[in-house]
Amino acid sequence: MKKPSQSFSRTLSSRLSRIYPSVDHDILASQVIDAFWPDPAKRRKRGRLPNNAMWSEADVLAITYGDTLTDGAHKPLDLLHDYFLNHWSGHLNSVHILPFFPFTSDDGFAVSDFRKVNPQLGDWADVERISEDFTLMSDLVLNHVSSQGAWFNGYRQAHPPYDEFFFEASPSDDLSMVVRPRTTPLLQKVETSRGLRHVWCTFSHDQIDLDFRNPEVLLEFLRIIRLHLDHGIRIIRLDAVAFLWKEIGTPSIHLPQTHEIIKLMRLLCDHTAEKVVLITETNVPKTENLSYFGERDEAHMIYNFPLPPLILYAMMSGDASALLQWQKAMPPAPLGCAYLNFTASHDGIGMRPAEGLLSSAQQQKIIDTIKSLGGLVSMRALPDGSEAPYEINTTFFDAMRETFDGPDAFHFERFMCSQTIVMAMEGIPAFYIHSLLATPNDLDGVERRGMNRAINRHRWDYPSLKELLSDPSSIQSRVMEAFKRRLDLRKKQRAFHPNATQFTLNSEDPRIFLLWRQSLDRSQSIFALHNVSADEISMPSHRLNLIEDETWMDLLSGEQITMADGTVSLAPYQCRWITNIA
């Protein structure tokens, strides 16, 4: 075994002492190293220092389920590989496959076996083939497991080590402060060989929360991360990680031990031979979300969760003021960190991140409009027993069909404007496959499967989809080609590096969302303008502060822009990337 460096050993011991103060840290540190590096050759002598070379302007992520594409004959993972290889190779370079393990509910997030690929999707060889052509992200569903899996069955039968893997509480405990993302009862009564027990269920009664106060739970997940890495995965998504550590009498969210566990994982990832990125999934308000960067020692990336509701409101209202004010107050990501920007994911559009950014009246206006379009709303339980909107359930493409003023002729333009905002912002853009496919709401799926989120989880018949994609007149083909063109332009612009300088500029017209990006070497500037309204707008060109002795052009239209023109015009929902380097 390689001897770890003294600085690594000290840091590892320090992390473990904060998480498990009563455990022998030297023994536990050795167990951690053995769990994460069964092959010592995969450990670096020195850890990677925080830097901006972990990603570039060429990085674009697609989000998908493993079975989004089916044909009744081939493995869904093979179809997914075929789709991205033949339609997106060279245009995007990373793919997040949502949980592809055996499961019992919640579309994969009630995992019954972390070490196998769901045989209905394929096997590890299929995952590895995708990882050869795209940077692959997988889910570490580390807060809970299936109630029907081997771990929980072992717990019920008091079989070590699973007899101490799950968090127990009593109905008499004070749980009034616990933050909940669901309305179901927090505790579930279960019969075990040791008698009646009450287990903690943050999400559902088929998803039993693990007890990370037991170091064996942490060690097992470090082994699972290693399994992911050995099969070619390079981005690890820490699902629902904010709820990881529980303490009776507290909110049991964002507790210090949770942050320390993520820092421990970051330490290990920075010292492994593979270039690994950790991303935290924390669908919470801004300040809480930003805390997962730590001090450049926690998550490499965090989801920019306020973006979906704020972009949705801007596009529906024709007013980017709330989006502008939020972005102006956002700090740049720390060195070695980045934002993941998106408008849609496999879940709904979260409303918690909109708290304090959109008023109750503004949020209700969105909800009313979404409902008029056939969308749905899911609720969460509050400590006082009442309920509040947790998320809006819709495809983002269908959400763009109307504004607060009703339907118009700009559905396609409005949708592409919403996606172009994501491309222009500081961070890495991520696109849900149903945005790339212009998928409408799947109301039949909701009725058939009995859950709101099915509206945004349509399964396409792959042969039928290929016909649509080959038809230039189909909305699927039009959207795909528009994405490709803009992404191909984007990846050539150094000013769109995820950590390039960004300033949010006030155009003095609430209909325009205006960003200035400057490359890390300061050679390129891009003024990214987005008309979020159905109006034709003219903006004085002097607001862009264009340097007079340089040539400026709009990358998206090919038009040359000069100060002498006096104004910059924007058609309904038009976007412009005005740059000094073509």
XYZ file of C-alpha atoms in Angstrom:
582
model
C 0.000 0.000 0.000
C 1.233 3.471 -0.857
C 1.888 5.568 2.197
C -0.375 8.643 2.105
C 1.241 12.052 2.404
C 1.291 13.676 5.822
C -0.918 16.562 4.674
C -3.468 14.132 3.224
C -3.406 12.027 6.382
C -3.866 15.077 8.612
C -6.748 16.396 6.543
C -8.419 12.994 6.371
C -8.079 12.528 10.123
C -9.435 16.023 10.741
C -12.496 15.371 8.563
C -13.189 12.063 10.283
C -12.802 13.586 13.764
C -15.516 16.123 12.978
C -17.883 13.433 11.726
C -17.087 10.658 14.203
C -15.429 12.184 17.288
C -15.667 8.992 19.372
C -14.099 6.659 16.769
C -10.410 5.783 16.487
C -9.474 8.040 13.570
C -6.315 6.179 12.576
C -8.166 2.904 12.172
C -11.075 4.566 10.367
C -8.719 6.488 8.069
C -7.092 3.216 7.065
C -10.527 1.727 6.377
C -11.467 4.743 4.251
C -8.311 4.381 2.153
C -8.883 0.657 1.680
C -12.524 1.261 0.683
C -11.771 3.969 -1.865
C -8.456 2.629 -3.173
C -8.444 -1.174 -3.187
C -5.878 -0.606 -5.945
C -3.298 1.762 -4.384
C -1.947 2.620 -7.838
C -5.054 4.750 -8.433
C -4.160 7.174 -5.641
C -2.260 10.382 -6.395
C 0.625 11.418 -4.166
C -0.588 14.999 -4.280
C -4.143 16.207 -4.496
C -5.395 18.420 -7.286
C -5.454 22.052 -6.273
C -8.585 24.083 -7.073
C -8.309 25.269 -10.678
C -10.396 26.283 -13.696
C -9.043 23.543 -15.955
C -11.552 20.918 -14.807
C -13.954 22.086 -17.541
C -14.157 24.388 -20.562
C -16.555 26.243 -22.854
C -16.953 22.969 -24.788
C -18.672 21.238 -21.869
C -22.422 20.675 -22.250
C -24.415 18.098 -20.311
C -27.540 16.152 -21.311
C -29.805 14.654 -18.622
C -31.806 11.502 -19.326
C -33.333 8.352 -17.946
C -31.843 5.104 -19.166
C -35.164 4.050 -20.706
C -36.246 7.303 -22.360
C -35.860 5.553 -25.733
C -37.342 2.110 -26.394
C -38.085 -0.050 -29.435
C -39.065 -3.397 -27.919
C -36.020 -5.139 -29.424
C -32.807 -3.527 -28.186
C -31.458 -2.626 -24.770
C -32.503 0.942 -23.861
C -28.920 1.877 -22.943
C -27.804 0.841 -26.434
C -30.545 2.995 -27.962
C -29.507 5.908 -25.771
C -25.903 5.492 -26.891
C -27.022 5.357 -30.524
C -29.121 8.517 -30.129
C -26.382 10.627 -28.553
C -23.658 9.241 -30.812
C -25.572 9.840 -34.050
C -27.375 13.077 -33.192
C -25.238 14.885 -30.603
C -21.623 13.771 -30.943
C -19.512 16.903 -31.320
C -22.344 19.129 -30.085
C -22.474 18.055 -26.424
C -19.924 15.970 -24.565
C -21.435 14.815 -21.266
C -24.424 12.658 -20.341
C -26.126 12.216 -16.981
C -27.974 8.907 -16.873
C -30.395 9.013 -13.973
C -30.310 5.983 -11.604
C -29.746 2.911 -13.753
C -29.775 0.383 -10.913
C -32.444 -2.129 -9.874
C -35.172 -0.242 -8.001
C -38.695 -0.541 -6.622
C -40.192 2.965 -6.959
C -39.625 6.670 -7.664
C -38.295 5.942 -11.154
C -34.995 4.606 -9.888
C -34.452 6.609 -6.703
C -35.492 3.716 -4.447
C -32.408 1.628 -5.224
C -32.489 -2.065 -4.290
C -28.951 -2.925 -5.437
C -26.202 -0.333 -5.927
C -23.810 -2.786 -7.548
C -25.873 -3.906 -10.524
C -27.285 -2.246 -13.623
C -31.029 -2.676 -14.020
C -31.192 -5.640 -16.444
C -34.183 -4.026 -18.177
C -31.785 -1.266 -19.289
C -28.605 -3.211 -20.000
C -25.448 -3.990 -18.061
C -22.158 -2.435 -16.976
C -20.637 -3.077 -20.402
C -23.295 -0.800 -21.942
C -22.516 1.911 -19.393
C -18.814 1.629 -20.188
C -19.450 1.975 -23.938
C -21.287 5.243 -23.366
C -18.458 6.451 -21.103
C -15.984 5.935 -23.964
C -17.772 8.543 -26.091
C -19.170 10.922 -23.462
C -18.202 12.073 -19.977
C -20.672 10.168 -17.859
C -22.500 11.280 -14.708
C -24.206 8.808 -12.383
C -26.336 9.166 -9.282
C -25.138 8.298 -5.827
C -28.508 7.922 -4.089
C -26.928 7.982 -0.667
C -29.713 9.276 1.603
C -31.978 6.232 1.352
C -32.506 2.780 -0.139
C -35.451 0.633 -1.178
C -37.541 -0.935 1.574
C -37.438 -4.138 -0.481
C -33.701 -4.346 -1.029
C -31.173 -6.639 0.646
C -29.931 -3.915 2.995
C -33.304 -3.238 4.581
C -34.231 -6.919 4.643
C -30.983 -7.504 6.526
C -31.936 -4.750 8.957
C -35.350 -6.283 9.634
C -33.730 -9.649 10.305
C -30.983 -8.088 12.490
C -28.202 -9.312 10.190
C -24.895 -7.416 10.570
C -23.871 -4.942 9.314
C -27.334 -3.879 8.105
C -28.859 -4.090 11.598
C -27.312 -0.660 12.237
C -27.646 0.853 8.760
C -30.961 2.714 9.172
C -32.083 5.737 11.154
C -34.633 4.999 13.854
C -36.745 7.442 15.836
C -39.755 7.353 18.124
C -43.190 8.875 17.520
C -42.692 10.606 20.883
C -39.585 12.436 19.647
C -39.855 16.125 18.833
C -39.768 16.079 15.030
C -41.609 19.357 14.535
C -38.572 21.160 13.106
C -37.757 18.576 10.440
C -37.735 20.053 6.921
C -39.760 17.881 4.560
C -39.911 17.725 0.756
C -42.999 15.506 0.892
C -46.376 15.322 2.663
C -46.181 11.647 3.727
C -45.565 10.786 7.427
C -41.876 11.011 8.353
C -41.754 7.786 10.368
C -42.784 4.341 9.218
C -43.633 1.523 11.609
C -41.948 -1.772 10.688
C -41.821 -5.225 12.248
C -38.303 -6.582 12.806
C -36.854 -9.652 14.495
C -36.080 -7.326 17.417
C -39.642 -6.065 17.653
C -41.439 -2.979 16.424
C -39.275 -0.151 15.073
C -39.965 3.268 13.544
C -37.664 4.162 10.657
C -37.063 7.609 9.130
C -38.417 8.187 5.602
C -37.633 11.652 4.218
C -39.204 10.944 0.824
C -41.521 7.915 0.841
C -42.158 4.754 2.800
C -40.363 2.769 0.109
C -37.252 4.932 0.617
C -35.737 4.232 4.030
C -33.151 6.721 5.279
C -29.681 5.462 6.108
C -27.887 6.262 9.344
C -24.513 7.849 8.564
C -23.748 8.025 12.286
C -22.549 4.483 11.623
C -19.148 4.727 9.835
C -19.856 1.436 8.074
C -22.522 3.196 5.996
C -20.002 5.773 4.808
C -17.435 3.082 4.015
C -19.941 1.157 1.931
C -20.744 4.242 -0.156
C -17.054 4.924 -0.711
C -16.802 1.405 -2.149
C -19.792 2.175 -4.375
C -18.153 5.384 -5.654
C -15.064 3.345 -6.501
C -17.264 0.892 -8.413
C -18.677 3.805 -10.434
C -15.212 5.122 -11.225
C -13.961 1.699 -12.284
C -16.805 1.517 -14.809
C -15.882 4.824 -16.454
C -18.068 7.322 -14.579
C -16.380 10.661 -13.942
C -19.110 12.883 -12.464
C -20.779 11.789 -9.226
C -24.122 13.387 -8.374
C -24.879 13.341 -4.637
C -28.654 12.949 -4.656
C -30.723 14.564 -1.859
C -27.491 14.994 0.081
C -28.797 17.894 2.203
C -30.860 15.434 4.276
C -27.975 13.041 4.912
C -27.341 13.585 8.644
C -30.238 13.556 11.090
C -30.503 14.731 14.683
C -33.670 14.642 16.756
C -34.848 18.157 17.634
C -33.214 19.807 14.594
C -34.385 20.554 11.010
C -32.175 17.600 9.919
C -31.093 19.413 6.782
C -27.699 20.992 5.997
C -26.219 19.770 9.299
C -22.449 20.267 9.754
C -21.739 16.535 9.528
C -23.363 16.457 6.075
C -20.942 19.113 4.836
C -18.012 17.268 6.419
C -18.928 14.033 4.626
C -19.008 15.859 1.279
C -15.644 17.455 2.081
C -14.282 14.004 2.855
C -15.501 12.747 -0.532
C -13.988 15.798 -2.253
C -10.665 15.115 -0.544
C -10.664 11.555 -1.839
C -11.716 12.577 -5.355
C -8.970 15.183 -5.514
C -6.425 12.498 -4.642
C -7.580 9.838 -7.087
C -5.959 9.206 -10.463
C -9.226 9.687 -12.336
C -10.405 13.282 -12.837
C -13.620 13.173 -10.794
C -16.209 15.921 -10.322
C -18.646 15.958 -7.391
C -21.973 17.732 -7.808
C -24.518 18.225 -5.025
C -28.253 18.096 -5.675
C -29.755 20.512 -3.146
C -33.084 21.950 -4.267
C -33.138 24.723 -1.666
C -32.951 28.541 -1.484
C -29.842 30.367 -2.696
C -27.784 30.796 0.485
C -28.263 27.186 1.542
C -27.376 25.988 -1.956
C -24.207 28.105 -2.170
C -22.994 26.672 1.136
C -22.187 23.403 -0.661
C -19.175 24.995 -2.332
C -17.699 25.104 1.171
C -14.361 26.886 1.091
C -13.401 25.431 -2.295
C -13.220 22.061 -0.517
C -16.716 20.669 -0.958
C -18.742 20.235 -4.169
C -17.015 21.015 -7.469
C -20.409 21.957 -8.905
C -23.847 22.880 -7.586
C -27.131 23.082 -9.465
C -28.339 26.631 -10.067
C -31.814 25.781 -8.800
C -33.332 29.298 -8.864
C -32.851 29.456 -12.647
C -35.852 27.321 -13.758
C -38.568 29.276 -11.897
C -36.936 32.650 -12.621
C -36.527 31.984 -16.353
C -40.050 30.577 -16.454
C -41.430 33.748 -14.880
C -39.390 35.993 -17.176
C -40.615 34.235 -20.317
C -44.249 34.113 -19.176
C -44.374 37.709 -17.968
C -42.087 39.344 -20.541
C -40.236 40.868 -17.588
C -36.683 39.803 -16.666
C -36.445 42.036 -13.569
C -36.539 39.210 -11.008
C -34.000 37.182 -12.993
C -31.794 40.270 -13.311
C -31.905 41.155 -9.620
C -31.120 37.607 -8.563
C -28.226 37.257 -10.988
C -26.745 40.610 -9.980
C -26.541 39.351 -6.399
C -24.989 35.996 -7.311
C -21.273 35.623 -6.535
C -18.932 34.106 -9.090
C -18.223 30.468 -8.405
C -15.059 30.026 -6.316
C -11.829 28.881 -7.957
C -12.164 25.219 -8.853
C -15.974 25.344 -8.672
C -18.760 25.917 -11.181
C -22.506 26.319 -11.463
C -24.607 23.817 -13.378
C -27.244 25.845 -15.221
C -30.520 24.321 -16.401
C -34.201 25.014 -16.938
C -35.561 21.475 -16.739
C -34.722 18.149 -15.157
C -36.390 14.823 -14.451
C -38.118 16.449 -11.484
C -40.499 19.355 -11.648
C -39.596 23.037 -11.555
C -38.776 23.552 -7.880
C -40.548 26.430 -6.146
C -38.495 26.477 -2.937
C -35.562 28.171 -4.699
C -37.984 30.925 -5.760
C -38.659 31.853 -2.121
C -37.616 35.458 -1.567
C -37.037 35.933 -5.310
C -40.616 35.803 -6.568
C -43.544 37.073 -4.540
C -46.426 34.794 -3.608
C -48.523 36.565 -6.229
C -45.871 36.010 -8.913
C -45.548 32.344 -8.006
C -49.310 31.912 -8.080
C -49.445 33.531 -11.523
C -47.000 30.904 -12.800
C -48.997 28.109 -11.176
C -52.290 29.317 -12.636
C -50.788 29.549 -16.121
C -49.170 26.123 -15.892
C -52.470 24.600 -14.781
C -54.235 26.229 -17.738
C -51.697 24.460 -19.978
C -52.438 21.073 -18.424
C -49.501 21.108 -16.010
C -49.646 20.040 -12.367
C -48.392 21.173 -8.949
C -46.888 19.000 -6.185
C -47.002 20.075 -2.553
C -44.755 19.720 0.480
C -45.611 19.572 4.190
C -44.775 22.537 6.439
C -43.913 22.180 10.169
C -47.316 23.586 11.168
C -49.099 20.861 9.208
C -50.051 23.064 6.263
C -48.843 22.617 2.691
C -46.988 24.778 0.173
C -46.100 24.319 -3.513
C -42.932 22.235 -3.813
C -42.647 21.973 -7.576
C -44.462 22.572 -10.850
C -44.835 19.499 -13.037
C -44.588 20.147 -16.770
C -42.182 19.800 -19.658
C -40.393 23.093 -20.180
C -41.284 23.009 -23.856
C -45.003 22.922 -23.072
C -44.578 25.574 -20.377
C -43.431 27.934 -23.143
C -46.650 27.522 -25.166
C -48.260 30.579 -23.597
C -47.504 33.717 -21.623
C -49.596 35.357 -18.928
C -51.407 37.053 -21.824
C -52.317 33.741 -23.432
C -51.175 31.902 -26.589
C -49.343 33.582 -29.458
C -47.260 32.699 -32.511
C -43.880 32.611 -30.703
C -43.799 29.229 -28.955
C -40.615 28.046 -30.706
C -38.820 31.406 -30.372
C -39.776 31.749 -26.688
C -38.542 28.244 -25.894
C -35.199 28.715 -27.658
C -34.703 32.071 -25.929
C -35.172 30.349 -22.549
C -32.523 27.761 -23.437
C -30.101 30.331 -24.844
C -30.083 32.190 -21.530
C -28.687 29.010 -19.949
C -25.981 28.796 -22.632
C -24.774 32.344 -21.984
C -24.505 32.331 -18.198
C -21.459 31.651 -16.058
C -21.334 27.904 -15.491
C -21.926 24.700 -17.442
C -25.210 24.344 -19.349
C -27.297 21.208 -18.841
C -30.334 20.202 -20.898
C -32.938 17.595 -20.071
C -33.507 15.217 -22.967
C -37.182 16.218 -23.176
C -36.106 19.802 -23.815
C -33.755 18.605 -26.545
C -36.693 16.615 -27.985
C -39.389 19.296 -27.562
C -41.489 16.722 -25.720
C -45.058 17.750 -24.822
C -46.703 16.980 -21.473
C -47.368 13.262 -21.035
C -50.801 13.379 -19.379
C -51.463 9.762 -20.311
C -48.340 8.831 -18.378
C -49.615 10.683 -15.308
C -52.897 8.788 -15.409
C -51.242 5.445 -16.116
C -48.522 5.739 -13.477
C -50.380 7.748 -10.859
C -47.721 10.387 -10.195
C -47.351 14.009 -11.236
C -43.712 13.723 -12.294
C -44.633 11.265 -15.048
C -45.780 14.302 -17.060
C -42.107 15.089 -17.730
C -40.814 11.516 -18.129
C -42.221 10.411 -21.465
C -40.773 7.290 -23.060
C -40.282 7.715 -26.787
C -40.619 4.935 -29.342
C -37.182 5.264 -30.899
C -38.099 4.378 -34.522
C -40.921 6.955 -34.436
C -38.603 9.537 -32.911
C -35.956 8.976 -35.591
C -38.574 9.640 -38.262
C -39.458 12.943 -36.595
C -35.807 13.938 -36.257
C -35.219 13.238 -39.950
C -38.169 15.445 -40.952
C -36.958 19.080 -41.150
C -40.506 20.350 -40.666
C -41.102 18.556 -37.337
C -40.760 20.553 -34.138
C -38.364 17.894 -32.830
C -36.028 18.423 -35.783
C -36.322 22.217 -35.659
C -35.487 22.333 -31.953
C -32.583 19.894 -32.328
C -31.017 21.877 -35.182
C -31.445 25.168 -33.307
C -29.732 23.679 -30.242
C -26.880 22.288 -32.327
C -26.216 25.557 -34.097
C -26.054 27.567 -30.885
C -24.034 24.977 -28.974
C -21.535 24.740 -31.845
C -21.062 28.505 -31.740
C -20.852 28.533 -27.977
C -18.071 25.956 -27.635
C -15.741 28.115 -29.771
C -16.039 31.192 -27.521
C -13.494 31.549 -24.723
C -15.762 34.114 -23.096
C -18.201 31.270 -22.406
C -15.733 29.323 -20.276
C -17.682 28.274 -17.138
C -15.515 30.551 -14.991
C -15.116 33.466 -17.415
C -15.967 36.845 -15.929
C -19.631 37.739 -15.868
C -21.384 41.015 -15.155
C -25.138 41.401 -15.203
C -25.918 44.688 -16.920
C -29.007 46.827 -16.526
C -30.430 47.602 -19.949
C -33.049 49.853 -18.308
C -35.645 47.825 -20.201
C -37.134 44.986 -18.108
C -37.789 43.020 -21.288
C -34.038 42.556 -21.907
C -31.825 40.246 -19.891
C -28.267 41.417 -20.580
C -24.974 39.745 -19.603
C -21.371 40.658 -20.294
C -18.880 37.780 -20.391
C -15.106 38.162 -20.701
C -12.642 35.320 -21.288
C -10.135 34.379 -18.603
C -7.315 35.871 -20.703
C -9.430 39.046 -21.239
C -9.079 38.809 -25.010
C -12.748 38.203 -25.812
C -15.913 39.919 -24.662
C -19.469 38.804 -25.409
C -22.556 40.879 -24.734
C -25.411 38.374 -24.484
C -28.813 39.995 -25.013
C -32.132 38.170 -24.548
C -35.505 39.677 -25.384
C -37.901 37.823 -23.076
C -40.963 39.489 -24.615
C -43.128 39.264 -27.727
C -42.264 42.898 -28.528
C -39.818 44.348 -31.032
C -37.271 46.348 -29.052
C -34.544 48.829 -29.849
C -31.833 49.486 -27.277
C -29.267 52.304 -27.439
C -25.985 50.696 -28.491
C -23.980 52.853 -26.078
C -25.347 50.727 -23.207
C -23.101 47.891 -24.400
C -19.874 49.879 -23.952
C -18.470 48.563 -27.217
C -14.794 49.471 -27.713
C -14.800 51.774 -30.727
C -11.625 50.581 -32.468
C -12.662 46.927 -32.530
C -15.024 45.115 -34.886
C -18.123 43.742 -33.197
C -20.520 41.201 -34.622
C -23.505 39.169 -33.517
C -22.479 35.506 -33.608
C -26.075 34.323 -33.836
C -27.126 36.449 -36.812
C -23.754 37.197 -38.436
C -24.622 40.916 -38.365
C -21.903 43.506 -37.774
C -22.650 45.904 -34.919
C -21.223 49.445 -34.735
C -21.627 52.330 -32.328
C -22.603 54.482 -35.294
C -25.800 52.487 -35.703
C -27.100 54.132 -32.540
C -29.358 51.226 -31.584
C -29.389 47.454 -31.338
C -32.702 45.948 -32.360
C -34.245 42.752 -31.013
C -37.130 40.869 -32.605
C -39.575 39.029 -30.305
C -37.566 36.587 -28.160
C -34.412 37.238 -30.190
C -31.022 36.578 -28.586
C -27.737 38.197 -29.622
C -24.143 37.238 -28.789
C -22.224 40.384 -29.710
C -18.467 39.778 -29.622
C -15.196 41.400 -30.620
C -13.709 38.074 -31.831
C -15.502 36.068 -34.504
